[in-house]
Amino acid sequence: MIVRAAQRISLFVVTGLAMTGTADAQQAFLDGAYGNKDGCAYAKTGESTGSDDFFLLTGEGITTAASYCGFKGDVTKEGDSFAAAISCSEEGEGGETEDRVEIRRTGKDYTIAFKDGTRWGPLKRCK
């Protein structure tokens, strides 16, 4: 039993390290958090201002006042911009929806562009 417990712990540690490596590689595509005023306030404090005008882009995903879209798989570079598959959950809704977004560099800022034409941004680098 001691050997099996040690094997489980080793598997957990190896899996955790592999997941950490993936997260680090994913976060490397941005040089920080980007958002509007309320999104950057959330990035800094971890607390929402309660605003409906809330957008935050990080290396892990996109957060708004009513939804969270996490990146799935690799984020691919296309010039100064990026493309990514996302999985989104909406506040008050069950389940998740899958989509693909372009994260477009516009000067020093980013704009999120969805396939249906929806655009979020420009999002400035949070200070």
One Martini backbone bead per residue (centre of mass of N, CA, C, O) as a GRO file, in nm:
protein
  127
    1MET     BB    1   0.055   0.064  -0.019
    2ILE     BB    2   0.293   0.259  -0.012
    3VAL     BB    3   0.364   0.238  -0.310
    4ARG     BB    4   0.094   0.341  -0.426
    5ALA     BB    5   0.101   0.616  -0.290
    6ALA     BB    6   0.367   0.707  -0.421
    7GLN     BB    7   0.265   0.685  -0.712
    8ARG     BB    8   0.035   0.890  -0.687
    9ILE     BB    9   0.212   1.128  -0.604
   10SER     BB   10   0.393   1.126  -0.854
   11LEU     BB   11   0.168   1.169  -1.059
   12PHE     BB   12   0.069   1.438  -0.944
   13VAL     BB   13   0.335   1.593  -0.978
   14VAL     BB   14   0.373   1.550  -1.282
   15THR     BB   15   0.102   1.669  -1.367
   16GLY     BB   16   0.145   1.947  -1.238
   17LEU     BB   17   0.398   2.020  -1.402
   18ALA     BB   18   0.267   2.001  -1.682
   19MET     BB   19   0.050   2.216  -1.630
   20THR     BB   20   0.242   2.448  -1.566
   21GLY     BB   21   0.388   2.453  -1.838
   22THR     BB   22   0.139   2.525  -2.004
   23ALA     BB   23   0.065   2.789  -1.863
   24ASP     BB   24   0.333   2.935  -1.914
   25ALA     BB   25   0.323   2.918  -2.223
   26GLN     BB   26   0.053   3.068  -2.253
   27GLN     BB   27   0.134   3.340  -2.099
   28ALA     BB   28   0.372   3.437  -2.297
   29PHE     BB   29   0.198   3.604  -2.517
   30LEU     BB   30   0.185   3.805  -2.281
   31ASP     BB   31   0.290   4.119  -2.096
   32GLY     BB   32   0.005   4.102  -1.953
   33ALA     BB   33  -0.260   4.285  -1.864
   34TYR     BB   34  -0.579   4.358  -2.027
   35GLY     BB   35  -0.799   4.657  -2.026
   36ASN     BB   36  -1.015   4.824  -1.872
   37LYS     BB   37  -1.070   4.991  -1.597
   38ASP     BB   38  -1.231   4.753  -1.451
   39GLY     BB   39  -1.044   4.519  -1.535
   40CYS     BB   40  -0.784   4.632  -1.400
   41ALA     BB   41  -0.897   4.644  -1.115
   42TYR     BB   42  -0.934   4.336  -1.097
   43ALA     BB   43  -0.638   4.255  -1.149
   44LYS     BB   44  -0.533   4.406  -0.889
   45THR     BB   45  -0.766   4.304  -0.656
   46GLY     BB   46  -1.001   4.071  -0.727
   47GLU     BB   47  -1.232   4.292  -0.756
   48SER     BB   48  -1.532   4.400  -0.834
   49THR     BB   49  -1.711   4.698  -0.926
   50GLY     BB   50  -1.999   4.617  -1.086
   51SER     BB   51  -1.960   4.654  -1.372
   52ASP     BB   52  -2.070   4.614  -1.715
   53ASP     BB   53  -1.781   4.749  -1.798
   54PHE     BB   54  -1.595   4.452  -1.842
   55PHE     BB   55  -1.245   4.394  -1.936
   56LEU     BB   56  -1.022   4.095  -1.952
   57LEU     BB   57  -0.684   4.015  -2.049
   58THR     BB   58  -0.512   3.707  -2.038
   59GLY     BB   59  -0.324   3.411  -2.049
   60GLU     BB   60  -0.606   3.246  -1.971
   61GLY     BB   61  -0.822   3.487  -2.056
   62ILE     BB   62  -1.165   3.614  -2.069
   63THR     BB   63  -1.318   3.885  -1.890
   64THR     BB   64  -1.642   3.970  -1.783
   65ALA     BB   65  -1.932   4.058  -1.629
   66ALA     BB   66  -2.080   3.767  -1.770
   67SER     BB   67  -1.792   3.623  -1.849
   68TYR     BB   68  -1.585   3.327  -1.939
   69CYS     BB   69  -1.280   3.274  -2.140
   70GLY     BB   70  -1.095   3.001  -2.209
   71PHE     BB   71  -0.813   2.866  -2.312
   72LYS     BB   72  -0.759   2.625  -2.579
   73GLY     BB   73  -0.472   2.542  -2.605
   74ASP     BB   74  -0.311   2.696  -2.842
   75VAL     BB   75  -0.156   2.998  -2.910
   76THR     BB   76  -0.144   3.174  -3.212
   77LYS     BB   77   0.073   3.336  -3.420
   78GLU     BB   78  -0.012   3.650  -3.620
   79GLY     BB   79   0.217   3.840  -3.607
   80ASP     BB   80   0.083   4.070  -3.371
   81SER     BB   81  -0.112   3.837  -3.338
   82PHE     BB   82  -0.385   3.616  -3.227
   83ALA     BB   83  -0.504   3.272  -3.187
   84ALA     BB   84  -0.805   3.111  -3.034
   85ALA     BB   85  -0.942   2.879  -2.842
   86ILE     BB   86  -1.264   2.873  -2.670
   87SER     BB   87  -1.430   2.860  -2.341
   88CYS     BB   88  -1.763   2.951  -2.245
   89SER     BB   89  -1.918   3.121  -1.967
   90GLU     BB   90  -2.231   3.218  -1.842
   91GLU     BB   91  -2.415   3.398  -1.653
   92GLY     BB   92  -2.689   3.183  -1.575
   93GLU     BB   93  -2.562   2.950  -1.740
   94GLY     BB   94  -2.542   2.645  -1.885
   95GLY     BB   95  -2.254   2.565  -1.974
   96GLU     BB   96  -2.062   2.561  -2.283
   97THR     BB   97  -1.887   2.748  -2.528
   98GLU     BB   98  -1.746   2.744  -2.848
   99ASP     BB   99  -1.459   2.919  -2.991
  100ARG     BB  100  -1.303   3.180  -3.192
  101VAL     BB  101  -1.019   3.404  -3.168
  102GLU     BB  102  -0.892   3.729  -3.212
  103ILE     BB  103  -0.584   3.892  -3.111
  104ARG     BB  104  -0.547   4.225  -3.173
  105ARG     BB  105  -0.311   4.444  -3.265
  106THR     BB  106  -0.339   4.802  -3.158
  107GLY     BB  107  -0.062   4.895  -3.116
  108LYS     BB  108  -0.063   4.871  -2.761
  109ASP     BB  109  -0.320   4.713  -2.808
  110TYR     BB  110  -0.625   4.513  -2.777
  111THR     BB  111  -0.846   4.309  -2.980
  112ILE     BB  112  -1.143   4.128  -2.976
  113ALA     BB  113  -1.235   3.874  -3.225
  114PHE     BB  114  -1.516   3.740  -3.353
  115LYS     BB  115  -1.677   3.557  -3.595
  116ASP     BB  116  -1.958   3.740  -3.565
  117GLY     BB  117  -1.813   4.051  -3.515
  118THR     BB  118  -1.739   4.081  -3.239
  119ARG     BB  119  -1.605   4.347  -3.023
  120TRP     BB  120  -1.326   4.394  -2.792
  121GLY     BB  121  -1.237   4.721  -2.751
  122PRO     BB  122  -0.975   4.852  -2.651
  123LEU     BB  123  -0.701   4.705  -2.465
  124LYS     BB  124  -0.513   4.799  -2.206
  125ARG     BB  125  -0.248   4.809  -2.021
  126CYS     BB  126  -0.198   4.723  -1.711
  127LYS     BB  127  -0.071   4.897  -1.403
   0.00000   0.00000   0.00000
